[in-house]
XYZ file of C-alpha atoms in Angstrom:
773
model
C -8.596 -1.531 10.882
C -5.649 0.851 10.419
C -3.088 -0.574 7.992
C -0.149 1.554 9.155
C 1.583 2.460 12.384
C 0.646 6.120 12.845
C 3.702 8.130 13.885
C 3.020 11.800 14.580
C 5.971 14.147 14.150
C 7.125 15.768 17.404
C 5.458 19.083 18.164
C 7.448 22.159 17.211
C 10.100 23.608 19.495
C 8.756 27.057 20.312
C 12.180 28.436 21.193
C 13.742 27.221 17.943
C 10.754 28.420 15.900
C 10.238 31.673 17.770
C 11.227 33.901 14.858
C 8.506 32.555 12.552
C 5.865 31.890 15.199
C 6.072 35.122 17.168
C 7.790 37.592 14.856
C 6.376 36.529 11.554
C 6.871 39.137 8.841
C 4.631 37.268 6.411
C 0.860 36.879 6.146
C 0.790 33.105 6.623
C -1.784 31.524 8.925
C -0.768 30.291 12.366
C -1.718 26.722 11.343
C 0.647 26.856 8.379
C 3.455 28.359 10.469
C 3.002 25.547 12.942
C 3.362 23.024 10.112
C 6.525 24.766 8.893
C 8.085 24.684 12.340
C 7.260 20.970 12.687
C 9.074 20.456 9.385
C 12.163 22.163 10.756
C 11.780 25.656 9.291
C 12.971 27.922 12.090
C 13.562 31.361 10.579
C 11.655 33.848 8.467
C 14.460 33.776 5.879
C 14.212 30.012 5.547
C 10.411 30.220 5.407
C 10.577 32.674 2.506
C 13.097 30.468 0.710
C 11.090 27.259 1.198
C 7.848 28.851 -0.056
C 9.384 30.719 -2.996
C 7.696 29.428 -6.145
C 10.263 31.005 -8.469
C 13.612 29.945 -7.025
C 16.759 30.555 -9.081
C 19.189 28.208 -7.386
C 21.462 26.956 -10.171
C 24.943 25.909 -9.099
C 27.878 26.677 -11.382
C 28.135 23.687 -13.767
C 31.929 24.029 -13.850
C 31.999 22.924 -10.223
C 31.386 19.417 -11.589
C 34.627 17.467 -11.899
C 36.091 17.409 -15.443
C 33.470 19.780 -16.846
C 36.161 21.974 -18.450
C 37.676 18.961 -20.171
C 34.267 17.727 -21.277
C 33.185 21.031 -22.825
C 36.478 21.406 -24.705
C 36.049 17.923 -26.231
C 32.458 18.579 -27.266
C 33.367 21.947 -28.767
C 36.176 20.298 -30.737
C 33.740 17.704 -32.084
C 31.318 20.441 -33.133
C 34.013 22.492 -34.823
C 35.330 19.483 -36.760
C 31.853 18.123 -37.470
C 32.730 14.809 -35.881
C 29.798 12.381 -35.670
C 28.627 12.326 -32.049
C 26.437 9.607 -30.520
C 24.206 10.333 -27.546
C 23.596 7.000 -25.825
C 20.694 7.172 -23.382
C 18.473 4.927 -21.310
C 14.982 3.488 -21.764
C 13.181 5.199 -18.855
C 11.709 8.715 -18.593
C 14.931 10.107 -17.119
C 16.981 8.515 -19.893
C 14.597 9.734 -22.600
C 14.592 13.342 -21.375
C 18.351 13.490 -20.743
C 18.969 12.148 -24.257
C 16.698 14.774 -25.769
C 18.274 17.569 -23.713
C 21.715 16.686 -25.032
C 20.583 15.950 -28.590
C 18.506 19.105 -29.100
C 21.205 21.367 -27.675
C 23.968 19.904 -29.823
C 21.798 19.904 -32.936
C 20.852 23.549 -32.349
C 24.493 24.684 -32.281
C 25.407 22.770 -35.427
C 26.797 19.464 -34.192
C 26.760 16.305 -36.298
C 24.794 14.426 -33.669
C 22.887 11.155 -33.467
C 21.076 9.462 -30.581
C 20.259 5.922 -29.588
C 17.962 4.667 -26.851
C 18.700 1.046 -25.897
C 15.974 -1.566 -26.034
C 15.568 -3.036 -22.570
C 14.889 -6.497 -23.997
C 17.725 -6.718 -26.513
C 20.359 -4.208 -25.368
C 19.933 -4.272 -21.607
C 20.882 -1.431 -19.294
C 23.947 0.739 -19.799
C 26.778 0.635 -22.372
C 26.438 -2.355 -24.664
C 29.737 -3.228 -26.348
C 28.171 -4.946 -29.360
C 25.618 -2.170 -29.943
C 28.260 0.542 -29.600
C 30.521 -1.195 -32.120
C 27.615 -1.536 -34.538
C 26.662 2.156 -34.247
C 30.267 3.322 -34.532
C 30.672 1.370 -37.776
C 27.331 2.480 -39.186
C 27.596 6.191 -38.352
C 31.392 6.596 -38.189
C 31.056 7.853 -34.610
C 34.113 9.578 -33.096
C 32.628 10.669 -29.766
C 30.078 8.895 -27.533
C 28.292 10.820 -24.794
C 26.278 8.710 -22.358
C 23.388 10.197 -20.435
C 21.765 8.637 -17.368
C 24.121 5.648 -17.601
C 27.731 4.680 -18.100
C 29.518 4.477 -14.752
C 29.422 0.673 -14.957
C 30.365 0.442 -18.657
C 33.947 -0.812 -18.286
C 34.019 -3.303 -21.161
C 32.271 -1.068 -23.707
C 34.454 1.966 -22.867
C 37.661 -0.066 -23.149
C 36.530 -1.374 -26.541
C 35.969 2.189 -27.761
C 39.368 3.297 -26.467
C 40.956 0.515 -28.509
C 39.529 1.951 -31.752
C 40.105 5.634 -30.925
C 36.524 6.632 -29.993
C 36.325 8.969 -27.005
C 33.648 8.369 -24.364
C 32.195 11.084 -22.156
C 30.083 9.623 -19.381
C 27.356 11.711 -17.758
C 25.524 9.797 -15.066
C 24.058 10.012 -11.573
C 23.799 6.360 -10.501
C 25.756 4.909 -7.602
C 29.521 4.816 -8.179
C 31.579 1.690 -7.743
C 35.051 1.672 -6.193
C 36.552 1.850 -9.707
C 35.393 3.936 -12.661
C 35.589 3.245 -16.396
C 38.608 4.575 -18.288
C 36.514 7.185 -20.102
C 37.701 10.455 -21.620
C 35.788 12.213 -18.823
C 33.098 11.437 -16.299
C 30.517 14.028 -15.227
C 28.871 12.882 -12.023
C 27.594 14.986 -9.095
C 29.057 12.445 -6.635
C 32.418 12.049 -8.352
C 34.978 11.212 -5.626
C 37.366 13.858 -6.967
C 34.676 16.513 -7.292
C 33.095 18.981 -4.894
C 29.732 19.677 -6.466
C 27.467 21.187 -3.771
C 24.342 19.151 -4.646
C 24.870 15.435 -5.282
C 21.246 14.422 -5.986
C 20.772 15.432 -9.636
C 18.879 13.112 -11.978
C 20.337 11.975 -15.279
C 18.381 14.765 -16.952
C 19.706 17.198 -14.341
C 23.294 16.212 -15.136
C 22.581 16.620 -18.860
C 21.142 20.068 -18.123
C 24.386 21.051 -16.349
C 26.479 19.942 -19.342
C 24.448 21.889 -21.891
C 24.356 24.918 -19.557
C 28.152 24.854 -19.404
C 28.330 24.450 -23.176
C 25.968 27.373 -23.855
C 27.029 29.622 -20.979
C 23.408 29.813 -19.776
C 20.542 27.550 -18.741
C 18.550 26.717 -21.905
C 14.869 27.311 -21.249
C 13.647 24.586 -23.605
C 15.732 22.002 -21.735
C 14.432 22.830 -18.254
C 10.958 21.378 -18.830
C 12.587 18.116 -19.960
C 14.873 18.104 -16.925
C 11.845 18.615 -14.676
C 10.151 15.529 -16.157
C 13.282 13.408 -15.716
C 13.864 14.685 -12.180
C 10.381 13.872 -10.908
C 10.039 10.606 -12.825
C 13.354 9.284 -11.469
C 12.289 10.081 -7.884
C 15.452 11.924 -6.868
C 15.494 14.487 -4.065
C 13.191 17.452 -4.727
C 15.301 19.866 -2.705
C 17.995 22.447 -3.482
C 18.726 22.739 -7.216
C 16.180 20.101 -8.144
C 13.439 22.235 -6.608
C 14.412 25.050 -8.969
C 14.475 22.691 -11.950
C 11.041 21.225 -11.210
C 9.231 24.454 -10.314
C 10.712 26.243 -13.344
C 9.918 23.244 -15.526
C 6.294 23.115 -14.386
C 5.866 26.772 -15.318
C 7.363 26.098 -18.749
C 5.244 22.973 -19.342
C 2.081 25.071 -18.977
C 3.098 27.017 -22.106
C 5.165 24.290 -23.752
C 5.827 24.435 -27.477
C 6.164 20.651 -27.534
C 2.997 19.588 -29.327
C 3.294 15.986 -28.149
C 3.418 17.065 -24.517
C 0.471 19.412 -25.079
C -1.550 16.594 -26.633
C -0.713 14.200 -23.816
C -1.922 16.658 -21.176
C -5.048 17.535 -23.159
C -5.833 13.863 -23.666
C -5.625 13.283 -19.901
C -7.759 16.402 -19.228
C -5.059 17.996 -17.073
C -5.914 21.446 -15.727
C -2.746 23.386 -16.573
C -3.484 25.907 -13.828
C -3.077 23.093 -11.289
C 0.018 21.479 -12.787
C 2.174 19.885 -10.058
C 4.961 17.372 -9.652
C 2.207 14.760 -9.276
C 1.154 15.480 -12.878
C 4.601 14.363 -13.969
C 4.765 11.507 -11.469
C 1.376 9.982 -12.267
C 0.632 11.030 -15.867
C 3.697 12.008 -17.921
C 6.381 9.799 -16.356
C 4.470 6.480 -16.412
C 3.621 6.876 -20.100
C 7.209 7.567 -21.093
C 8.370 4.672 -18.912
C 5.761 2.295 -20.349
C 7.236 2.439 -23.852
C 10.687 1.447 -22.639
C 9.337 -1.249 -20.333
C 7.952 -3.219 -23.257
C 10.596 -2.631 -25.936
C 11.911 0.304 -27.964
C 11.561 3.585 -26.014
C 12.154 5.782 -29.086
C 8.442 6.709 -29.617
C 8.504 8.378 -26.185
C 11.424 10.575 -27.173
C 9.955 11.343 -30.589
C 6.680 12.396 -28.945
C 8.528 15.069 -26.960
C 10.727 16.043 -29.930
C 8.329 16.343 -32.830
C 6.948 19.663 -34.095
C 4.392 17.997 -36.372
C 0.895 17.726 -34.916
C -0.177 14.685 -36.972
C 3.042 12.840 -36.105
C 2.485 13.739 -32.451
C -1.031 12.276 -32.580
C 0.289 9.003 -34.014
C 3.115 8.830 -31.484
C 0.758 9.587 -28.582
C -1.471 6.705 -29.623
C 1.565 4.392 -29.594
C 2.604 5.658 -26.170
C -0.904 5.347 -24.723
C -1.340 1.884 -26.204
C 1.929 0.774 -24.611
C 0.767 2.251 -21.310
C -2.534 0.362 -21.535
C -0.625 -2.808 -22.395
C 1.726 -2.226 -19.466
C -1.232 -1.808 -17.099
C -2.955 -4.932 -18.384
C 0.173 -7.070 -18.148
C 0.948 -5.797 -14.655
C -2.600 -6.461 -13.463
C -2.522 -9.987 -14.902
C 0.821 -10.766 -13.256
C -0.355 -9.371 -9.927
C -3.648 -11.265 -10.094
C -1.871 -14.520 -10.962
C 0.509 -14.155 -8.028
C -2.377 -13.297 -5.693
C -4.098 -16.510 -6.802
C -0.921 -18.422 -6.028
C -0.722 -16.788 -2.605
C -4.290 -17.917 -1.898
C -3.148 -21.533 -2.233
C -0.489 -21.194 0.475
C -1.236 -22.113 4.065
C 0.439 -18.847 5.047
C 2.084 -16.017 3.116
C 5.898 -16.409 3.186
C 8.039 -13.671 4.728
C 9.380 -12.861 1.268
C 7.318 -13.461 -1.872
C 9.282 -15.061 -4.727
C 7.419 -15.949 -7.929
C 8.490 -16.522 -11.525
C 7.055 -17.237 -14.964
C 8.412 -17.320 -18.493
C 5.544 -15.155 -19.792
C 6.104 -12.208 -17.449
C 7.993 -9.371 -19.240
C 10.994 -8.167 -17.225
C 10.116 -4.510 -17.815
C 6.994 -4.566 -15.627
C 8.199 -6.832 -12.838
C 9.182 -3.956 -10.562
C 5.660 -2.515 -10.712
C 4.140 -5.928 -9.961
C 6.541 -6.386 -7.034
C 5.556 -2.964 -5.669
C 1.873 -3.919 -5.731
C 2.576 -7.140 -3.879
C 4.564 -5.277 -1.225
C 1.665 -2.894 -0.734
C -0.921 -5.690 -0.484
C 0.993 -8.188 1.649
C 3.289 -5.799 3.578
C 6.427 -7.851 2.914
C 9.267 -7.849 0.347
C 8.634 -9.380 -3.059
C 10.847 -10.510 -5.931
C 9.190 -11.225 -9.278
C 11.134 -13.008 -12.035
C 10.895 -13.710 -15.722
C 12.340 -17.075 -16.673
C 14.287 -16.669 -19.927
C 14.358 -20.104 -21.526
C 17.052 -19.484 -24.151
C 19.486 -18.239 -21.496
C 18.280 -20.586 -18.741
C 18.193 -17.619 -16.388
C 15.771 -15.921 -14.039
C 15.749 -12.129 -14.341
C 13.945 -10.352 -11.522
C 13.032 -7.125 -9.783
C 12.633 -6.777 -6.038
C 10.854 -4.250 -3.872
C 10.762 -4.062 -0.074
C 8.996 -2.626 2.939
C 10.734 0.302 4.653
C 11.909 -1.739 7.641
C 13.829 -4.329 5.581
C 16.907 -3.489 3.468
C 16.475 -5.796 0.488
C 19.895 -4.868 -0.915
C 21.656 -6.098 2.225
C 19.606 -9.288 2.205
C 20.488 -9.992 -1.415
C 24.172 -9.380 -0.722
C 23.969 -12.409 1.594
C 22.823 -14.452 -1.428
C 25.676 -13.288 -3.640
C 26.940 -16.832 -4.324
C 23.741 -17.582 -6.235
C 23.504 -14.297 -8.199
C 24.863 -13.802 -11.708
C 24.123 -10.049 -11.782
C 22.867 -7.811 -9.014
C 22.446 -4.126 -8.166
C 20.132 -1.710 -6.420
C 19.489 -0.003 -3.101
C 17.689 -0.551 0.202
C 14.141 -0.649 -1.197
C 14.631 -1.969 -4.737
C 17.064 -4.153 -6.637
C 17.465 -6.026 -9.902
C 19.041 -9.460 -10.100
C 19.756 -12.346 -12.438
C 20.065 -15.993 -11.364
C 21.225 -18.942 -13.447
C 18.760 -21.820 -13.526
C 21.202 -24.156 -11.778
C 21.204 -21.851 -8.722
C 17.453 -21.149 -8.665
C 16.238 -23.701 -6.119
C 19.230 -23.119 -3.823
C 18.634 -19.355 -3.970
C 14.959 -19.704 -3.011
C 15.696 -22.079 -0.166
C 18.501 -19.874 1.157
C 16.657 -16.549 1.065
C 13.476 -18.005 2.591
C 15.600 -19.353 5.430
C 17.314 -15.968 5.788
C 13.912 -14.278 6.150
C 12.616 -16.623 8.869
C 13.714 -14.240 11.632
C 11.575 -11.426 10.166
C 8.248 -13.020 11.161
C 7.685 -10.837 14.215
C 8.837 -7.667 12.426
C 6.524 -8.300 9.469
C 3.562 -8.691 11.808
C 4.092 -5.072 12.819
C 2.397 -2.544 10.493
C 4.435 -0.232 8.266
C 4.881 3.292 9.665
C 3.170 6.343 8.222
C 4.524 9.721 9.329
C 1.832 12.258 10.207
C 2.903 15.893 10.161
C 0.197 17.125 12.500
C -3.391 16.567 13.624
C -5.898 19.105 12.349
C -9.523 19.862 12.998
C -11.939 19.892 10.076
C -12.310 23.648 10.619
C -8.599 24.161 9.907
C -8.723 22.369 6.555
C -9.571 25.336 4.374
C -8.820 26.248 0.769
C -6.479 29.008 1.955
C -4.545 26.578 4.158
C -4.211 24.065 1.311
C -2.865 26.810 -0.954
C -0.303 27.643 1.726
C 0.727 24.017 2.066
C 1.267 23.736 -1.684
C 3.848 26.528 -1.479
C 6.171 24.010 0.195
C 6.165 21.918 -3.006
C 7.089 20.376 -5.297
C 6.502 17.272 -3.224
C 8.378 14.042 -3.660
C 11.593 12.414 -2.466
C 13.066 14.203 0.586
C 10.099 16.600 0.586
C 7.024 14.394 1.074
C 3.574 15.859 0.814
C 2.311 16.637 4.343
C 0.108 14.010 5.948
C -2.625 15.221 8.284
C -4.765 13.402 10.824
C -8.392 14.101 11.700
C -9.253 12.477 15.016
C -12.661 11.082 16.033
C -14.776 12.365 13.159
C -18.361 11.250 12.641
C -19.312 9.819 9.255
C -22.227 11.837 7.924
C -22.404 9.824 4.716
C -20.466 6.912 3.261
C -20.572 5.751 -0.352
C -18.727 3.017 -2.183
C -17.872 4.134 -5.699
C -16.158 2.929 -8.868
C -17.090 0.201 -11.325
C -16.108 -2.472 -8.807
C -17.163 -0.410 -5.768
C -13.590 -0.648 -4.478
C -13.250 3.052 -3.594
C -14.891 4.836 -0.673
C -16.112 8.411 -0.290
C -16.873 9.882 3.130
C -18.350 13.098 4.465
C -16.806 13.735 7.897
C -17.850 16.053 10.686
C -16.491 16.665 14.155
C -18.426 17.392 17.344
C -19.116 21.102 17.976
C -18.345 22.030 14.370
C -20.551 22.825 11.409
C -17.775 22.265 8.855
C -17.870 19.088 6.790
C -14.854 17.474 5.119
C -15.009 15.341 2.010
C -12.593 12.389 2.010
C -11.931 9.851 -0.706
C -9.968 6.620 -0.475
C -9.007 4.888 -3.703
C -8.837 1.134 -3.185
C -9.958 1.588 0.437
C -13.402 -0.040 0.225
C -12.256 -3.219 1.955
C -10.744 -1.181 4.767
C -14.010 0.720 5.190
C -16.029 -2.493 5.417
C -18.361 -2.370 8.393
C -18.445 1.433 8.635
C -21.780 3.192 8.333
C -23.391 6.581 8.832
C -22.709 7.646 12.400
C -19.514 5.606 12.805
C -16.646 7.464 14.454
C -13.287 7.204 12.697
C -9.877 8.805 12.690
C -8.337 9.346 9.254
C -4.939 10.205 7.776
C -4.289 11.649 4.349
C -3.107 14.433 2.100
C -5.101 17.581 1.475
C -6.250 18.481 -1.999
C -8.765 20.810 -3.626
C -11.701 19.166 -5.366
C -12.966 21.268 -8.259
C -16.363 20.384 -9.708
C -18.824 22.540 -11.653
C -17.058 25.704 -10.569
C -17.008 24.740 -6.882
C -13.762 24.335 -4.962
C -13.846 22.290 -1.752
C -11.155 20.875 0.547
C -10.730 17.141 0.152
C -8.685 14.607 2.071
C -7.029 11.881 0.003
C -7.183 8.960 2.410
C -4.004 7.041 3.147
C -5.325 5.211 6.197
C -8.256 5.136 8.580
C -8.956 3.601 11.939
C -11.477 3.292 14.715
C -10.874 3.205 18.454
C -10.266 -0.410 19.377
C -11.019 -3.132 16.854
C -13.179 -2.871 13.774
C -16.349 -4.923 14.210
C -17.923 -6.423 11.095
C -21.485 -7.707 11.033
C -21.894 -11.169 9.477
C -24.928 -12.243 11.524
C -27.374 -14.458 9.678
C -29.536 -17.530 10.122
C -26.828 -19.390 8.202
C -23.051 -19.259 8.509
C -21.776 -16.676 5.999
C -19.421 -18.276 3.446
C -17.085 -15.242 3.508
C -16.277 -16.035 7.131
C -14.599 -19.264 6.100
C -11.517 -17.703 4.471
C -10.198 -14.883 6.702
C -6.392 -14.581 6.943
C -4.637 -14.776 10.317
C -7.931 -15.493 12.064
C -8.924 -17.405 15.199
C -12.382 -19.056 15.101
C -14.139 -19.388 18.487
C -17.055 -21.709 19.283
C -19.189 -22.626 22.284
C -20.118 -26.192 21.386
C -17.705 -28.971 20.465
C -19.986 -30.715 17.894
C -20.421 -27.498 15.906
C -16.680 -26.761 16.143
C -15.915 -30.282 14.888
C -18.333 -29.925 11.981
C -17.003 -26.496 10.949
C -13.349 -27.574 11.182
C -13.833 -29.574 7.984
C -15.093 -26.497 6.126
C -12.388 -24.176 7.436
C -9.542 -26.051 5.718
C -7.319 -26.259 8.750
C -7.928 -22.749 10.106
C -7.448 -22.550 13.905
C -10.607 -23.496 15.835
C -11.011 -23.244 19.613
C -13.742 -23.399 22.245
C -14.145 -20.356 24.486
C -13.255 -22.464 27.509
C -9.897 -23.442 25.947
C -8.740 -20.042 24.661
C -6.256 -19.690 27.541
C -4.233 -22.478 25.906
C -3.831 -20.509 22.644
C -1.113 -17.952 21.756
C -3.399 -15.145 20.583
C -0.557 -12.911 19.332
C -0.207 -14.972 16.153
C -3.713 -13.905 15.024
C -4.911 -10.518 13.755
C -8.602 -11.260 13.370
C -11.191 -12.807 15.694
C -14.154 -14.720 14.248
C -17.078 -15.087 16.676
C -18.739 -18.148 15.192
C -21.106 -18.729 18.158
C -22.134 -16.545 21.100
C -20.248 -17.527 24.263
C -22.062 -19.200 27.131
C -20.939 -16.269 29.274
C -20.317 -12.803 27.817
C -17.264 -12.452 30.043
C -15.566 -15.228 28.055
C -15.665 -13.141 24.870
C -14.853 -9.926 26.688
C -11.608 -11.414 27.976
C -10.627 -12.512 24.461
C -11.484 -9.143 22.903
C -9.416 -7.292 25.474
C -6.514 -9.757 25.477
C -4.876 -7.930 22.552
C -5.486 -5.348 19.816
C -7.483 -7.278 17.235
C -7.508 -5.751 13.785
C -11.043 -6.949 13.066
C -13.740 -8.825 14.941
C -16.113 -10.666 12.609
C -19.469 -11.245 14.279
C -21.073 -14.392 12.872
C -22.748 -15.476 16.120
C -24.530 -18.450 14.629
C -27.097 -20.011 16.971
C -28.371 -23.525 16.405
C -30.997 -23.428 19.177
C -32.098 -19.910 20.063
C -32.698 -19.449 23.782
C -33.499 -15.788 23.138
C -36.402 -16.736 20.846
C -37.508 -19.437 23.323
C -37.391 -17.105 26.316
C -36.480 -17.739 29.965
C -38.830 -20.159 31.802
C -41.263 -18.479 34.179
C -42.355 -19.751 37.593
C -45.794 -20.534 36.201
C -44.281 -22.596 33.364
C -42.181 -24.576 35.853
C -45.298 -25.306 37.919
C -47.277 -26.447 34.862
C -44.480 -28.763 33.717
C -44.093 -30.162 37.236
C -47.833 -30.938 37.374
C -47.665 -32.599 33.934
C -44.758 -34.849 34.923
C -46.357 -35.623 38.305
C -49.574 -36.676 36.578
C -47.801 -38.878 34.031
C -45.282 -40.341 36.480
C -43.492 -42.089 33.594
C -43.336 -41.645 29.792
C -41.071 -41.939 26.734
C -39.267 -38.617 26.418
C -38.824 -38.511 22.649
C -42.294 -39.645 21.628
C -44.149 -37.263 23.919
C -41.828 -34.241 23.641
C -43.783 -32.598 20.806
C -47.160 -33.135 22.459
C -45.862 -31.565 25.692
C -44.731 -28.422 23.827
C -48.209 -28.071 22.367
C -50.243 -28.865 25.464
C -48.135 -26.555 27.688
C -47.467 -23.990 24.916
C -43.725 -24.189 25.467
C -40.965 -23.481 22.924
C -39.009 -26.737 22.245
C -35.681 -25.149 23.218
C -37.192 -23.882 26.466
C -38.758 -27.265 27.245
C -35.450 -29.036 26.637
C -33.765 -26.619 29.047
C -36.467 -27.073 31.669
C -36.086 -30.860 31.592
C -32.303 -30.449 32.111
C -33.106 -28.270 35.133
C -35.529 -30.915 36.477
C -32.808 -33.533 36.083
C -30.357 -31.409 38.075
C -33.043 -30.791 40.751
C -33.674 -34.567 40.779
C -37.357 -34.085 40.076
C -36.985 -36.667 37.317
C -34.617 -39.376 36.116
C -34.110 -40.804 32.648
C -33.579 -44.506 32.084
C -33.450 -46.097 28.648
C -35.141 -43.105 27.088
C -37.986 -43.107 29.586
C -38.498 -40.225 31.947
C -39.661 -41.085 35.430
C -40.957 -38.799 38.150
C -38.950 -38.981 41.377
C -41.493 -39.825 44.054
C -39.286 -38.248 46.699
C -39.380 -34.942 44.788
C -42.405 -33.780 46.717
C -40.170 -33.495 49.769
C -37.549 -31.407 47.905
C -37.707 -27.658 47.970
C -35.488 -26.443 45.118
C -34.837 -22.836 44.108
C -34.689 -23.452 40.356
C -33.109 -20.069 39.376
C -30.035 -21.070 41.429
C -29.445 -24.286 39.533
C -26.327 -24.439 37.301
C -28.428 -25.409 34.302
C -30.760 -22.445 34.848
C -27.834 -20.020 35.303
C -26.187 -21.324 32.109
C -29.473 -21.081 30.206
C -29.985 -17.514 31.379
C -26.369 -16.661 30.573
C -26.699 -17.995 27.015
C -29.951 -16.060 26.677
C -28.222 -12.807 27.626
C -25.260 -13.524 25.373
C -27.530 -14.152 22.404
C -29.690 -11.130 23.243
C -26.669 -8.840 22.989
C -24.681 -10.419 20.168
C -27.540 -11.330 17.864
C -30.102 -8.590 18.413
C -28.274 -5.379 19.339
C -26.695 -2.849 16.905
C -23.006 -3.370 16.162
C -21.984 -0.101 17.863
C -23.702 -1.167 21.107
C -21.944 -4.536 20.988
C -18.545 -2.944 20.346
C -19.125 -0.489 23.181
C -20.039 -3.313 25.584
C -16.845 -5.241 24.924
C -14.402 -2.366 24.408
C -15.944 0.450 26.426
C -14.768 1.381 29.895
């Protein structure tokens, strides 16, 4: 049932954490101090620093390499009223860094212009043709890049040839060589010694304008906070100051477009967090640039006119809705394609000419989450005869390194361990697919292992209080390098379970632990399928993040579910008088049967899914299957028990279809055996088929029971069957047979017991029988 490999952080080292655990000078709870020590906070001084919500850690901007030179050139341009071009990027980081630079220069009197490239027509980074066009149109003498530029060799050289200086400000990975720009401001510059290398593009822009002004401009910090969170850079050190300060400023922002956006999304400004930027502001700014011209996103943040802001917000929201719809359609189409495969490949590679390149990364991310394997999604560009794609990966596979191995097929390529962009010429497409699929063949075993989820600490429901959650939030903002704490609640009883949402694909639980009166609300978005089979009274362990649910003036702790599991396998009840159609299409499933004719019949309906009789399971490699489908009860319960305990099944689907119910027929009694014996003795000989129904009526015997009794008589040699006629054995009167010791009787009784348990007992009792001690 659990989707992830639960990895609990090591318990705190009491000696290392002694100063905060035993000599705490603060008023924090012992539970929170324990969490801090697990996260490596070992001193009171560090604790105070990590929980400070108003940090003022701003490094000297002149520690950045070539900052002096850069500021002198900008000041010269301002003094001489030289036209300056700010050349940005089309994502949220690029939009905010452009606006930071533009607003600052405009405020101090510069002759400044800005341009945000169109992803579809300009591409990423310096574009030689676009730069030449803008230089001619605006008579530009100085170009300042923000959030891009360190790979702009050709464009920079072209500007040098016509006497236009280029200042590059960027934070992306540096290559072995750098462009021949006037200056390059980069926190990881090989000749620099800046103490914090993880600034975003907006963070770098903030450092430049701070150096230019001699102070940190307040109005720029809220923009830098948006860019920092949206670009998913480290939320430690200086970035923590930028984001926390920015969040405070956003609450009282003078930017009417930002105010409208937050109002429109019904954001409670008192509870503004980095997640507000990450899930509400950032995606909307990114959406505009994903589908074309990103300028409306910048103008929304820039404008002072309320009516213009309303119009711009509608454009931004419409683009975000369009982005969502396109992404959902792409994802759904690929899922339909996956359903046609016999098995999901170790790396998913799909392409289509109608899939916009700007949303492919999001679609790839969704596929990775659903199928737990890397995915590359491409747009085929007909006029260029190229495939342009975005890749995403699971944590245990470095997609960048894998793509490096395919370099001979790639026209363009760049990225990091978990994400990359690439372009492939049509002539190399089939060879690329064949080569990378072959390269991923050795990952089969690794991909069968679940992705890890790091749990900070287990907690009881009693410990999950509003006060504790408020303490936890002091460790924020949460994000890259400072993940939100994950907590585990072990063996909690489900008081209530509800499936919610228009499609009932979310689940809401009320959890309670033994010997506790406290109840915890938990909600899992998109977790309905995982909660299938759970009911009131089920015992589960859950993992998630803590939040405060505010409703009608009430504030209650709430766990945002990331994963859930039960001890052993999850048992799902599909028992019915007919075989449930949903059982016929379970991934990575082994179907077990008792009777060969039924197995043969069902094989045709299962489209090649693995089918096996209980008696032949020892010949099957069970490790290649995650799910067990009990299509029929076993003849002996021990047969199923051995299969259930042979490995850790994710789910056991209980179909337990019975064609002839021995439980409903009952076990033959001594009196019934005597009556049948007398009947056969009196008849001596008769046609079995023609008289079978009359015997059931005259002796009041269930047909299934009567059939079993005749098989027992055959084994005891009371009767023989020749050419469809049953004859009494005249020597039978001399035979003294203990019928309950016959093999046919023992098998009948065994099938009766198997059916009695699997078809008529509650699911919890069945699970306990097979998995209990």
